PDB file of N, CA and C in Angstrom:
ATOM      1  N   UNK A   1     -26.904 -67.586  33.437  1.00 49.00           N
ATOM      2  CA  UNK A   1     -28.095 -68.396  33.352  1.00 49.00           C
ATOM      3  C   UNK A   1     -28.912 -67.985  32.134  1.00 49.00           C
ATOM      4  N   UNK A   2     -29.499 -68.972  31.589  1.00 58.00           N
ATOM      5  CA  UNK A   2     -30.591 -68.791  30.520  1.00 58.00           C
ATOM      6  C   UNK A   2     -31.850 -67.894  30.664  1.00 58.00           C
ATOM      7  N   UNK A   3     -32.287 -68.457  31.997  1.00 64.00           N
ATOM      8  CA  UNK A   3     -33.133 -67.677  32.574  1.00 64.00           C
ATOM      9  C   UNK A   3     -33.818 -67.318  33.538  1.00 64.00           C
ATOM     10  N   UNK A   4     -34.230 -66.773  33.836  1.00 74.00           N
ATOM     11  CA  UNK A   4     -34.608 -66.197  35.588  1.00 74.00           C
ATOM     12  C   UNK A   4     -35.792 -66.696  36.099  1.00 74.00           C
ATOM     13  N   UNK A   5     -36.496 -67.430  35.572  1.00 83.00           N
ATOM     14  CA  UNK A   5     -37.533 -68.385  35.652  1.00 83.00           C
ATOM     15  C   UNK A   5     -36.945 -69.942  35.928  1.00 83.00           C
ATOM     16  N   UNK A   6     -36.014 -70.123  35.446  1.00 84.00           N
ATOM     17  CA  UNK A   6     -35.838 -71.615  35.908  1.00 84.00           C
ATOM     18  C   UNK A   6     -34.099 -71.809  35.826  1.00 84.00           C
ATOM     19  N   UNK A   7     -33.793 -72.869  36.853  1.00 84.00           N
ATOM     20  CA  UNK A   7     -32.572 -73.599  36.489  1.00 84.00           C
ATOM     21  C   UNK A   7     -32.468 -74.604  36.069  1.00 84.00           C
ATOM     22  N   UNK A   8     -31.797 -75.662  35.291  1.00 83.00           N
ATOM     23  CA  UNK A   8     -31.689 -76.153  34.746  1.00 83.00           C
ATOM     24  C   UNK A   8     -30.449 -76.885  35.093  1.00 83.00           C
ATOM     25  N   UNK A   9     -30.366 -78.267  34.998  1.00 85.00           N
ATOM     26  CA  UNK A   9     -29.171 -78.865  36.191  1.00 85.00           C
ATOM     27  C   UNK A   9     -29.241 -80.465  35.167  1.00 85.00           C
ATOM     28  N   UNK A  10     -27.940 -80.611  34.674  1.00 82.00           N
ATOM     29  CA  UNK A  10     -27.719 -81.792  33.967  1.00 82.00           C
ATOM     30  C   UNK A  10     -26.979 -82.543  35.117  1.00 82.00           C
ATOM     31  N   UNK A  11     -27.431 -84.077  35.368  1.00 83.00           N
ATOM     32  CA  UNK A  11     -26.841 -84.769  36.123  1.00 83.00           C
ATOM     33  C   UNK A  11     -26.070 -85.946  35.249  1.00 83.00           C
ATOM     34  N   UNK A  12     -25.274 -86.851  35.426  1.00 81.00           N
ATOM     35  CA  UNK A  12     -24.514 -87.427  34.991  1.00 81.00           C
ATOM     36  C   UNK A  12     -23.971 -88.715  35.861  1.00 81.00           C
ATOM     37  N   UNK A  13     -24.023 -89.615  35.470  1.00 77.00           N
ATOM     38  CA  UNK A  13     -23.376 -90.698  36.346  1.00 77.00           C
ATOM     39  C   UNK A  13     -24.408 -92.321  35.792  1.00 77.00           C
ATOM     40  N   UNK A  14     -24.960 -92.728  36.912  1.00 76.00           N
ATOM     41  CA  UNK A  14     -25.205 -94.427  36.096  1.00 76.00           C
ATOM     42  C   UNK A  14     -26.863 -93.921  35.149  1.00 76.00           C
ATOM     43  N   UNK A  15     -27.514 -92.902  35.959  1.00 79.00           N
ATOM     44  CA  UNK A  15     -28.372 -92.553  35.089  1.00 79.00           C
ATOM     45  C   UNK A  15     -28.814 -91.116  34.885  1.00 79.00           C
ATOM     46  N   UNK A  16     -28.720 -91.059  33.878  1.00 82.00           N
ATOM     47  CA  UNK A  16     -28.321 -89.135  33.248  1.00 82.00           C
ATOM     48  C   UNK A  16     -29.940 -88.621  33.596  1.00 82.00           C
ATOM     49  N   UNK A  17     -29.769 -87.764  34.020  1.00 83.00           N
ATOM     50  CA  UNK A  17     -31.094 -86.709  34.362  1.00 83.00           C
ATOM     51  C   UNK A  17     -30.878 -85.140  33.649  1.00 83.00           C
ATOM     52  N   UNK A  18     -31.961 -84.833  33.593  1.00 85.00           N
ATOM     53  CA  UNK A  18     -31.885 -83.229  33.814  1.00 85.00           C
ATOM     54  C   UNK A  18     -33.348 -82.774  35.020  1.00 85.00           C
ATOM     55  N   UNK A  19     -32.627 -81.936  36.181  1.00 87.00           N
ATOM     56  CA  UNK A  19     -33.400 -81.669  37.087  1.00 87.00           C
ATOM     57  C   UNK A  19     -33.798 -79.864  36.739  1.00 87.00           C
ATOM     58  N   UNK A  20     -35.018 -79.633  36.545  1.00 86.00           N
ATOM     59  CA  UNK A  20     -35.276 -78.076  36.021  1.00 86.00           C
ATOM     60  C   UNK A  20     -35.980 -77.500  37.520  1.00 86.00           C
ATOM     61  N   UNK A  21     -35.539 -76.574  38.294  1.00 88.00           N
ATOM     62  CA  UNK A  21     -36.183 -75.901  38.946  1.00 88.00           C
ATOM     63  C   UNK A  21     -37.020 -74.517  38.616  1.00 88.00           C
ATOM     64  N   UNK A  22     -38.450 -74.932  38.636  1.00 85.00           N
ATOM     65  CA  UNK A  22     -39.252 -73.641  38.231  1.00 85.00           C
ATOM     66  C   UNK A  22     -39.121 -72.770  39.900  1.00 85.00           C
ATOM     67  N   UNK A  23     -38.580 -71.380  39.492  1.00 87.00           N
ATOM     68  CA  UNK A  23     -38.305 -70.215  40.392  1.00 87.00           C
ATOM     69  C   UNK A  23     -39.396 -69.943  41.865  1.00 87.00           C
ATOM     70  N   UNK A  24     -40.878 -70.396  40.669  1.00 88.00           N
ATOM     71  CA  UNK A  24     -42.195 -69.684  41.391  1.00 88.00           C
ATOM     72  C   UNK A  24     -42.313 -70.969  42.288  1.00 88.00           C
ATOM     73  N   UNK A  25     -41.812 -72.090  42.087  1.00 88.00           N
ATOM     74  CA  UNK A  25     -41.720 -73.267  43.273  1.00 88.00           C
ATOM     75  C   UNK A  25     -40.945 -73.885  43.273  1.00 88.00           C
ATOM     76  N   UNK A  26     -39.925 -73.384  43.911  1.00 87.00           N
ATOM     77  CA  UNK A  26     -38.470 -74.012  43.961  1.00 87.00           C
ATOM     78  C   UNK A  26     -38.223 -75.360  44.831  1.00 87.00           C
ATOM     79  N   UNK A  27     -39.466 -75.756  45.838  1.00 91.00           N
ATOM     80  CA  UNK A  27     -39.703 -76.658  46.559  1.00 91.00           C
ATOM     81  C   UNK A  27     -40.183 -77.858  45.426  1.00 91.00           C
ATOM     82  N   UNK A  28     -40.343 -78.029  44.589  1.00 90.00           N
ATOM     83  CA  UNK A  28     -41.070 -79.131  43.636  1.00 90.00           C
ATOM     84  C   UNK A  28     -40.546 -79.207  42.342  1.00 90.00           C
ATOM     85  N   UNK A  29     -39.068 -79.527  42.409  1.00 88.00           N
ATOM     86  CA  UNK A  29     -38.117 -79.571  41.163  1.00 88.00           C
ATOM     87  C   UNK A  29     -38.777 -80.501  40.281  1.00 88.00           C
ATOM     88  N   UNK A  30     -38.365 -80.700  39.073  1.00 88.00           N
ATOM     89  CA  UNK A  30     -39.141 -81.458  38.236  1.00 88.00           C
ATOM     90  C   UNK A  30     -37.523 -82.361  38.075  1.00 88.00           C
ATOM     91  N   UNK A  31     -37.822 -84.070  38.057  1.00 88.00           N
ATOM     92  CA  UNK A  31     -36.286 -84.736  37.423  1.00 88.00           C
ATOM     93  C   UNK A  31     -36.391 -85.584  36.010  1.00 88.00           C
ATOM     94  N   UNK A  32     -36.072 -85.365  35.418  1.00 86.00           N
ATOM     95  CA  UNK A  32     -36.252 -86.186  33.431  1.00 86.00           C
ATOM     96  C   UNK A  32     -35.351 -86.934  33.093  1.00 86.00           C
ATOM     97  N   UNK A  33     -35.039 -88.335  32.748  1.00 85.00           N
ATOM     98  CA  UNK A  33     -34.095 -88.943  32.337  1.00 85.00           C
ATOM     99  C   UNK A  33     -33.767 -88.463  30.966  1.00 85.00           C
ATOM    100  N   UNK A  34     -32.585 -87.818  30.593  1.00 84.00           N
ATOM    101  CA  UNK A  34     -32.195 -87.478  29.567  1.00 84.00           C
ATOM    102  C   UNK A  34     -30.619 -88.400  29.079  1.00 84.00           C
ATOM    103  N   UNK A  35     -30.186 -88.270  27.824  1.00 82.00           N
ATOM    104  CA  UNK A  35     -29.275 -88.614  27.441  1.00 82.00           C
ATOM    105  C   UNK A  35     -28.297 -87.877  26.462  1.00 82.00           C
ATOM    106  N   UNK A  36     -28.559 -86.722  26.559  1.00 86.00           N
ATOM    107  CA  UNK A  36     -28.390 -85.416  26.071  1.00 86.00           C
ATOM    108  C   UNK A  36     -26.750 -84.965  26.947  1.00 86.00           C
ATOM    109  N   UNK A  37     -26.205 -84.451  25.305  1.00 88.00           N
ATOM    110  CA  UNK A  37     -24.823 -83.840  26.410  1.00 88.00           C
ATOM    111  C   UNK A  37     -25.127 -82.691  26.817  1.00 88.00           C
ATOM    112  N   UNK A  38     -25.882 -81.869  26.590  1.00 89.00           N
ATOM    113  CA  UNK A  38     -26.277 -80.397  27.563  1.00 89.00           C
ATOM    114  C   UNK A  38     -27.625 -80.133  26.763  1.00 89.00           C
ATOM    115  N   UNK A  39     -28.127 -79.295  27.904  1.00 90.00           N
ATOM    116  CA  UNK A  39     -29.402 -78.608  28.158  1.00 90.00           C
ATOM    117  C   UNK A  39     -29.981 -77.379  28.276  1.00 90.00           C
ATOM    118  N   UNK A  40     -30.630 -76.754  27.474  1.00 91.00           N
ATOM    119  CA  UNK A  40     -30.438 -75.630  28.207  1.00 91.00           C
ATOM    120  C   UNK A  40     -32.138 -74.808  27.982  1.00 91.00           C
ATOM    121  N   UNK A  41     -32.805 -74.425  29.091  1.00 90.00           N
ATOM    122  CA  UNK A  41     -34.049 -73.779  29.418  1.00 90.00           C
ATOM    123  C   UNK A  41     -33.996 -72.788  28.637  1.00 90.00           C
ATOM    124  N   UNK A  42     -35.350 -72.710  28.114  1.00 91.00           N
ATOM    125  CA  UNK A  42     -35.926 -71.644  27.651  1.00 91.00           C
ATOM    126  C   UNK A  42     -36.344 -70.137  28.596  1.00 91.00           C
ATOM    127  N   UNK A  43     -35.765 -69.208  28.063  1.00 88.00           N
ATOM    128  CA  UNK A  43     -35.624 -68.188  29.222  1.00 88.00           C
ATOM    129  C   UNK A  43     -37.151 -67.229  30.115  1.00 88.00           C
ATOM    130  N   UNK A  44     -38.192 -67.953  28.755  1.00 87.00           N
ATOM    131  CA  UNK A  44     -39.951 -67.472  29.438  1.00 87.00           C
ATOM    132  C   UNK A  44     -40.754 -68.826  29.255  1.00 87.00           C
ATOM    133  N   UNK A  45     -40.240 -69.908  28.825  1.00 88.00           N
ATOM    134  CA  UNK A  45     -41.750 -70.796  28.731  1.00 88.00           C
ATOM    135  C   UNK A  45     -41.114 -71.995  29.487  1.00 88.00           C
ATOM    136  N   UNK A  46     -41.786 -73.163  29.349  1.00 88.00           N
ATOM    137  CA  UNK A  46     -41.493 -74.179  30.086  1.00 88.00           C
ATOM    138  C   UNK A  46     -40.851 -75.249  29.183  1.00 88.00           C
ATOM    139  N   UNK A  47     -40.242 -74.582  28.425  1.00 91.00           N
ATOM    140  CA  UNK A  47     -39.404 -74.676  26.746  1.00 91.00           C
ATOM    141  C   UNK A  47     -38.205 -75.748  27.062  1.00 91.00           C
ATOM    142  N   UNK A  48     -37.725 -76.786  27.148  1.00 91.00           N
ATOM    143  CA  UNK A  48     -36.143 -77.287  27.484  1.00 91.00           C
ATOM    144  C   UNK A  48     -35.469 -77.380  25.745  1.00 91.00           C
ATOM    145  N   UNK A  49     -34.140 -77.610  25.550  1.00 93.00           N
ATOM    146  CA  UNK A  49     -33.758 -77.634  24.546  1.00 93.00           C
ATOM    147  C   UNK A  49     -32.876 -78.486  24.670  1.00 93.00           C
ATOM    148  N   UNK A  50     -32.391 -79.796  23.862  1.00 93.00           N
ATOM    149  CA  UNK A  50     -31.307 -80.814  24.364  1.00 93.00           C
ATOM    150  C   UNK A  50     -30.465 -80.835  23.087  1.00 93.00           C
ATOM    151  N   UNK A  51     -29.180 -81.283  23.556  1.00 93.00           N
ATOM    152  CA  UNK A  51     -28.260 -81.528  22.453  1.00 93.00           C
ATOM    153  C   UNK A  51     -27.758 -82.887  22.471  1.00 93.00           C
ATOM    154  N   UNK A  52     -27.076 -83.377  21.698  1.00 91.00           N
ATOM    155  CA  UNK A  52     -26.806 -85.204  21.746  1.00 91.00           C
ATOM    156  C   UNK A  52     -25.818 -85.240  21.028  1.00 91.00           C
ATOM    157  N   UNK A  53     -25.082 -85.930  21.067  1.00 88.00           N
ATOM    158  CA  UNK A  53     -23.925 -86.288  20.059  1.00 88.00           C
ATOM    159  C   UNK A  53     -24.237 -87.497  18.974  1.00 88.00           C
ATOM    160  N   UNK A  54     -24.790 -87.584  17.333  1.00 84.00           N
ATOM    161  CA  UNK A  54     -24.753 -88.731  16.886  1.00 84.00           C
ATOM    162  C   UNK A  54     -23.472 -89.529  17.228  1.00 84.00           C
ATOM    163  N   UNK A  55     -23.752 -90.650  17.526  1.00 82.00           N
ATOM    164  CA  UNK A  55     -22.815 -91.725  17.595  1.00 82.00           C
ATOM    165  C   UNK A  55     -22.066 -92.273  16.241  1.00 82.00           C
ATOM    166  N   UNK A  56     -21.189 -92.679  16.502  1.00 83.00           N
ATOM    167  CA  UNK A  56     -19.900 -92.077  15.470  1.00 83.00           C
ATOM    168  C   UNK A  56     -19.975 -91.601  14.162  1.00 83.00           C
ATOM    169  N   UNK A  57     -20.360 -89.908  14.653  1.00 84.00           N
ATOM    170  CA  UNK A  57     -20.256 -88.799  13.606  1.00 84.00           C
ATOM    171  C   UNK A  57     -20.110 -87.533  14.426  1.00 84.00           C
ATOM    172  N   UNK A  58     -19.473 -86.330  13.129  1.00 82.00           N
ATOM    173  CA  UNK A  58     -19.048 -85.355  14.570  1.00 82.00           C
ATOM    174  C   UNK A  58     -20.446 -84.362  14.571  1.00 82.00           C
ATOM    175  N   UNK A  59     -21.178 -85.113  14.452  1.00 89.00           N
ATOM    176  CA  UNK A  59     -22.742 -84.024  14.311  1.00 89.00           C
ATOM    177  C   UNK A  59     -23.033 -84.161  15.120  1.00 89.00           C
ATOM    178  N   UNK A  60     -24.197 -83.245  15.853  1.00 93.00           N
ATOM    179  CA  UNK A  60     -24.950 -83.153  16.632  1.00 93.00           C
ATOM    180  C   UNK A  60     -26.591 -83.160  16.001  1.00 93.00           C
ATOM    181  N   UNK A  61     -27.426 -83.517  17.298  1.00 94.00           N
ATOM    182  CA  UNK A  61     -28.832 -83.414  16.908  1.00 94.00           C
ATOM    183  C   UNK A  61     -29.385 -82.766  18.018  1.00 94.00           C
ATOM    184  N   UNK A  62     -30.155 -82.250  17.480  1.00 95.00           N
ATOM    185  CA  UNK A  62     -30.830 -80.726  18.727  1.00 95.00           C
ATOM    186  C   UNK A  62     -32.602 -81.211  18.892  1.00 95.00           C
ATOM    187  N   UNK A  63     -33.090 -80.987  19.844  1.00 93.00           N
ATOM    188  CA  UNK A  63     -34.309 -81.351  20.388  1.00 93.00           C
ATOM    189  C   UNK A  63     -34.659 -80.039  20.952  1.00 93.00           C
ATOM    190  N   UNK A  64     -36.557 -79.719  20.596  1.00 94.00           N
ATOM    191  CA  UNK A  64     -37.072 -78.806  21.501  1.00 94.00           C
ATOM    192  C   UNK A  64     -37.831 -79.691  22.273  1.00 94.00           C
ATOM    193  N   UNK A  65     -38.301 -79.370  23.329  1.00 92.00           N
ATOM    194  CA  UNK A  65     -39.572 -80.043  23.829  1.00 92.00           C
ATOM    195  C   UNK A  65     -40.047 -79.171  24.787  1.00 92.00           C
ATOM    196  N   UNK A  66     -41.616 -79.324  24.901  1.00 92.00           N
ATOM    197  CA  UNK A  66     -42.192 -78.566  25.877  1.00 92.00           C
ATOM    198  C   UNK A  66     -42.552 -78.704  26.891  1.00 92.00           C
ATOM    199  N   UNK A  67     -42.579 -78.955  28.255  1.00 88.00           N
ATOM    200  CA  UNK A  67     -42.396 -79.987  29.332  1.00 88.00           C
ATOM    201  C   UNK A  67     -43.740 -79.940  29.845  1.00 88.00           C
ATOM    202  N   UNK A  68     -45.153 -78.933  29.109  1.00 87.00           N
ATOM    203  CA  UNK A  68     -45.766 -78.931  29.748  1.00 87.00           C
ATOM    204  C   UNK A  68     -46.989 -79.805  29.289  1.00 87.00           C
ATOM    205  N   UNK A  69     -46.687 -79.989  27.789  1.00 90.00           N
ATOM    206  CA  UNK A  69     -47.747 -80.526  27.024  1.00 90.00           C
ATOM    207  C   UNK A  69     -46.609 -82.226  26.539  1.00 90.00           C
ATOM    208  N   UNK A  70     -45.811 -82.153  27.119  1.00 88.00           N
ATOM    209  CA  UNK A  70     -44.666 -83.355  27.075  1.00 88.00           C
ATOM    210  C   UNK A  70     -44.233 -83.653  25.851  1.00 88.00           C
ATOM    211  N   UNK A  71     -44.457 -82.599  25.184  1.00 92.00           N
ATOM    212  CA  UNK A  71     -44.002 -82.610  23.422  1.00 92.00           C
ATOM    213  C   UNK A  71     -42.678 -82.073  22.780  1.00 92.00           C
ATOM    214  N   UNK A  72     -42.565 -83.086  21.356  1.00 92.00           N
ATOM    215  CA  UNK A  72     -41.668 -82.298  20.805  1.00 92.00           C
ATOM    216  C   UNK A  72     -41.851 -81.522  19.862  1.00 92.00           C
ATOM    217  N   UNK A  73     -41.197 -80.293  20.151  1.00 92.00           N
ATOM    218  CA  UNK A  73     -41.896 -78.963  19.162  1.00 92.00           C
ATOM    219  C   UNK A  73     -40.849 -79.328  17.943  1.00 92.00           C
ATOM    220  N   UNK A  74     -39.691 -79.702  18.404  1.00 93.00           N
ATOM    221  CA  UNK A  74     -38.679 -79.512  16.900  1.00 93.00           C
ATOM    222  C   UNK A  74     -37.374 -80.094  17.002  1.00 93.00           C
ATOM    223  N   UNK A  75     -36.805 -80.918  15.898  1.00 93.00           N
ATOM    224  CA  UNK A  75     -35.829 -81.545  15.951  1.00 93.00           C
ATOM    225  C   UNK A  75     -34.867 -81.189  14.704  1.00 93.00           C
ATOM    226  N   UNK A  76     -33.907 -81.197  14.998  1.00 93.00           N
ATOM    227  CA  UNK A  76     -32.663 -81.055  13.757  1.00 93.00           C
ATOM    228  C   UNK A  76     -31.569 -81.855  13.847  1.00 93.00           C
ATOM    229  N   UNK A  77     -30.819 -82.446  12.868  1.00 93.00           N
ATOM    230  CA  UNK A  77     -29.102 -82.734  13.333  1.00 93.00           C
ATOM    231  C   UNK A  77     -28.462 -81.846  12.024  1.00 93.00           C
ATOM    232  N   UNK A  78     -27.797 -81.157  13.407  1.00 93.00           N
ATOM    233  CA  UNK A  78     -26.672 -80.682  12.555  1.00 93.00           C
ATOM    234  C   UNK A  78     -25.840 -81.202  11.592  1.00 93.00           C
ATOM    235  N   UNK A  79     -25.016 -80.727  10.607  1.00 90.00           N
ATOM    236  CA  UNK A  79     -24.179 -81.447   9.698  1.00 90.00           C
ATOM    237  C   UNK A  79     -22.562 -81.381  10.316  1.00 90.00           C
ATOM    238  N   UNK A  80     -22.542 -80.637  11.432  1.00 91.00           N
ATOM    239  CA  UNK A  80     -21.601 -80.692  11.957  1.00 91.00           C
ATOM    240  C   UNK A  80     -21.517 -80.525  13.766  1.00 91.00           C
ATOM    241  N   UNK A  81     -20.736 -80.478  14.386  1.00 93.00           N
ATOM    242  CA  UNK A  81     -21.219 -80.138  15.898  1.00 93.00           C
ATOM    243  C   UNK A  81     -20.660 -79.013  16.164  1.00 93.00           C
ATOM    244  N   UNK A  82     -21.466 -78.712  17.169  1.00 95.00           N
ATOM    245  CA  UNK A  82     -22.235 -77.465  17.408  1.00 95.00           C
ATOM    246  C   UNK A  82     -21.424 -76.498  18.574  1.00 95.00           C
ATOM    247  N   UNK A  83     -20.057 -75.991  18.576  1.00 95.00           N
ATOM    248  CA  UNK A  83     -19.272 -75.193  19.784  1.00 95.00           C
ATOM    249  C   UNK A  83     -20.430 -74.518  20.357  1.00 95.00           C
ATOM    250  N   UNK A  84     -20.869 -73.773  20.349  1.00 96.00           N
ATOM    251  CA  UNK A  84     -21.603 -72.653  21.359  1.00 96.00           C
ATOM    252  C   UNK A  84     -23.072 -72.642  20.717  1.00 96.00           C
ATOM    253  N   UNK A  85     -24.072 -72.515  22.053  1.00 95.00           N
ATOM    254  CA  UNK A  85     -25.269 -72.829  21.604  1.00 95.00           C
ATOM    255  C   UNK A  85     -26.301 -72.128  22.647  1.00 95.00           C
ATOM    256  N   UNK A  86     -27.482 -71.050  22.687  1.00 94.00           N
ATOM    257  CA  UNK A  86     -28.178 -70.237  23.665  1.00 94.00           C
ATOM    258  C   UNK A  86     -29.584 -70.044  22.935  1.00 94.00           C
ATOM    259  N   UNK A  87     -30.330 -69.476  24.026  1.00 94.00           N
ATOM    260  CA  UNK A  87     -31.378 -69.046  23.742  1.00 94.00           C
ATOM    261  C   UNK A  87     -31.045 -67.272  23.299  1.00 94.00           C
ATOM    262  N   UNK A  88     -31.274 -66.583  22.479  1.00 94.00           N
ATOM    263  CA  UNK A  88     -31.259 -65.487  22.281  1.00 94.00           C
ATOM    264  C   UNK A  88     -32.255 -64.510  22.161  1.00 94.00           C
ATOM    265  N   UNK A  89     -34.194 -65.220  22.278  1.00 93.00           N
ATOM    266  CA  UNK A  89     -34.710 -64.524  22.681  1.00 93.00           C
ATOM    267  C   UNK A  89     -35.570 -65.942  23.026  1.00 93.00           C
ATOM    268  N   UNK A  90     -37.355 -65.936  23.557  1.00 91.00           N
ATOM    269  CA  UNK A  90     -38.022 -66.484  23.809  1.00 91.00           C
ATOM    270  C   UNK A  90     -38.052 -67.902  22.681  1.00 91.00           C
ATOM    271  N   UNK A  91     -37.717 -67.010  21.293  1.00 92.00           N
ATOM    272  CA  UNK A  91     -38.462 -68.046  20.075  1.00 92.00           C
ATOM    273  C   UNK A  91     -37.230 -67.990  19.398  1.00 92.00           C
ATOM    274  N   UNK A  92     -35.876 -67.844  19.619  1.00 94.00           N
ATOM    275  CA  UNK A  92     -35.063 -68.354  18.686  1.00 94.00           C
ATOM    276  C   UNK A  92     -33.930 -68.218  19.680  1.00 94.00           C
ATOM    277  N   UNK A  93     -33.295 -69.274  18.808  1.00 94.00           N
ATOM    278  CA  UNK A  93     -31.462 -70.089  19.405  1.00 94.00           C
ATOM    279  C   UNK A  93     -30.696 -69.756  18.459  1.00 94.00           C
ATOM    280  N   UNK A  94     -29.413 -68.828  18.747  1.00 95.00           N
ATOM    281  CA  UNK A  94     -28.216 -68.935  18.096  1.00 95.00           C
ATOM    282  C   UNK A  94     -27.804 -70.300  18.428  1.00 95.00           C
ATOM    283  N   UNK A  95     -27.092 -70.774  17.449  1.00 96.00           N
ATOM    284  CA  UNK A  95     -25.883 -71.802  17.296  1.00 96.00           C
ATOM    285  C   UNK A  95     -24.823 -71.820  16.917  1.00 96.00           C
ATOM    286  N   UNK A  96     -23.632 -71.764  17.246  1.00 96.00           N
ATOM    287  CA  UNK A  96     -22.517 -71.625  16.189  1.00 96.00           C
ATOM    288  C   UNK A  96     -21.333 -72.860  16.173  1.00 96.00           C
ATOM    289  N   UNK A  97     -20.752 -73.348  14.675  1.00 94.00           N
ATOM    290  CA  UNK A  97     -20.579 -74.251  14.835  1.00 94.00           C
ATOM    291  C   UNK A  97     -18.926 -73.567  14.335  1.00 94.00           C
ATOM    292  N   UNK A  98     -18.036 -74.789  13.910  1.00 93.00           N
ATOM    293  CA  UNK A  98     -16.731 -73.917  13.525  1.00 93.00           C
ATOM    294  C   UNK A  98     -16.358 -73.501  11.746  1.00 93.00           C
ATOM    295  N   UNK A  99     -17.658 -73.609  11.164  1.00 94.00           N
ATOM    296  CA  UNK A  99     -17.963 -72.756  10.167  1.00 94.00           C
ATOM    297  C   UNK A  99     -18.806 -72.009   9.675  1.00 94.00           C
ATOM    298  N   UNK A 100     -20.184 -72.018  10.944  1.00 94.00           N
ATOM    299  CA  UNK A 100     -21.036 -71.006  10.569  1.00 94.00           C
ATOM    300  C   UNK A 100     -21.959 -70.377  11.960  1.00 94.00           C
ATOM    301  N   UNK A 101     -22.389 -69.542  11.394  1.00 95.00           N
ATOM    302  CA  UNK A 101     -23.759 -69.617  12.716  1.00 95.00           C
ATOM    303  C   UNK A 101     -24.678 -69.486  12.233  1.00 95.00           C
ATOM    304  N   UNK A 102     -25.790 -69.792  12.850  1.00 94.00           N
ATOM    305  CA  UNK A 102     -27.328 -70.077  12.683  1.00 94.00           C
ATOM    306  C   UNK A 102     -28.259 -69.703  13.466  1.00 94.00           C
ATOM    307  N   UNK A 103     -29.602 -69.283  13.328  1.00 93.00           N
ATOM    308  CA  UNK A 103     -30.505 -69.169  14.201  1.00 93.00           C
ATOM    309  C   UNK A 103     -31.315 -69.844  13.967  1.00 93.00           C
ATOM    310  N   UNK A 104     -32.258 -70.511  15.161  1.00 92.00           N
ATOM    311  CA  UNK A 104     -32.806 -71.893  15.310  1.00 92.00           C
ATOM    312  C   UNK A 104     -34.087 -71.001  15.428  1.00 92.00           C
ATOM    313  N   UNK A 105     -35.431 -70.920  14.694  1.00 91.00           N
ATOM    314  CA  UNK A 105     -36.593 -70.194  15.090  1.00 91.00           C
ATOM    315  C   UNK A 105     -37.356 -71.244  15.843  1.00 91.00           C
ATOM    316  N   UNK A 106     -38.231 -71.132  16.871  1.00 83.00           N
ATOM    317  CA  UNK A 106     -39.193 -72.411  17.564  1.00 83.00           C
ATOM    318  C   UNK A 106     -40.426 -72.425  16.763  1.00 83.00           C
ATOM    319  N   UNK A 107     -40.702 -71.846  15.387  1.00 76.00           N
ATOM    320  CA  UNK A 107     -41.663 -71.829  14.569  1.00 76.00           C
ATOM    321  C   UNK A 107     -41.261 -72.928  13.290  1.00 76.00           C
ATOM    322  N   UNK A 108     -42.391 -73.462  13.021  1.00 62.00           N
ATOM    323  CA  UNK A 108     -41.824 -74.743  12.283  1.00 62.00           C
ATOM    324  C   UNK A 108     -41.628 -74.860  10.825  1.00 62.00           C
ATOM    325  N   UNK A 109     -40.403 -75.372  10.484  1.00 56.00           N
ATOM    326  CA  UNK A 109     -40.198 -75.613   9.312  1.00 56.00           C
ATOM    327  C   UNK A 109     -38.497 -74.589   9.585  1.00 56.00           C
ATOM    328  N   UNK A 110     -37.661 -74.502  10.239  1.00 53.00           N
ATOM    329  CA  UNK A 110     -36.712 -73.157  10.101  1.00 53.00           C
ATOM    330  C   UNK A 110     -35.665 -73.003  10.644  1.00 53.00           C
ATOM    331  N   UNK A 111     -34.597 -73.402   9.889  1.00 54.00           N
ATOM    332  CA  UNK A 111     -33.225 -73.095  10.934  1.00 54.00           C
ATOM    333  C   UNK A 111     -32.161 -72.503  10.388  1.00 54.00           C
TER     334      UNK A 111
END
């Protein structure tokens, strides 16, 4: 898991969700229509991070958003897509693609 504060649950079928359970109230899941091929929580804030596939190209485009202020902190598309992808501390994301890796900072302007 990403993190011990929340789970994070991609659903799939006629309409794509992501359902995030915050830990401290596990009774009052939060559900988001997303269209994102994976998801993945920020391991201390209320941080989500989405990935997408551009449509016919093999790139990806990456989304931050903050679920609490319903914003987006930061967007990128990759120039290529993206094999393996985490939170590695509060404020930055490894990425690695099949010619490089990268770290994604949540401070703006930086990847």
């Amino acid at each position: 898991m990403e993190s011990e504060k929340f789970i994070c649950v991609r659903e799939t079928g006629a309409a794509n969700s992501v359902v995030i359970v915050d830990m401290a109230q596990p009774m009052t899941p939060m559900k988001r229509p997303i269209t994102a091929d994976s998801a993945l929580m920020n391991p201390a804030a209320k941080v989500i991070a989405l990935k997408a596939t551009v449509a016919g190209t093999t790139q990806d485009h990456l989304q931050i958003f903050n679920i609490d202020t319903k914003s987006k902190m930061k967007s990128h598309q990759m120039p290529e897509s993206v094999v393996y992808w985490r939170w590695i501390s509060p404020s930055l994301m490894g990425i690695v693609t099949n010619t490089a890796v990268y770290h994604w900072s949540m401070e703006v302007g930086t990847i």
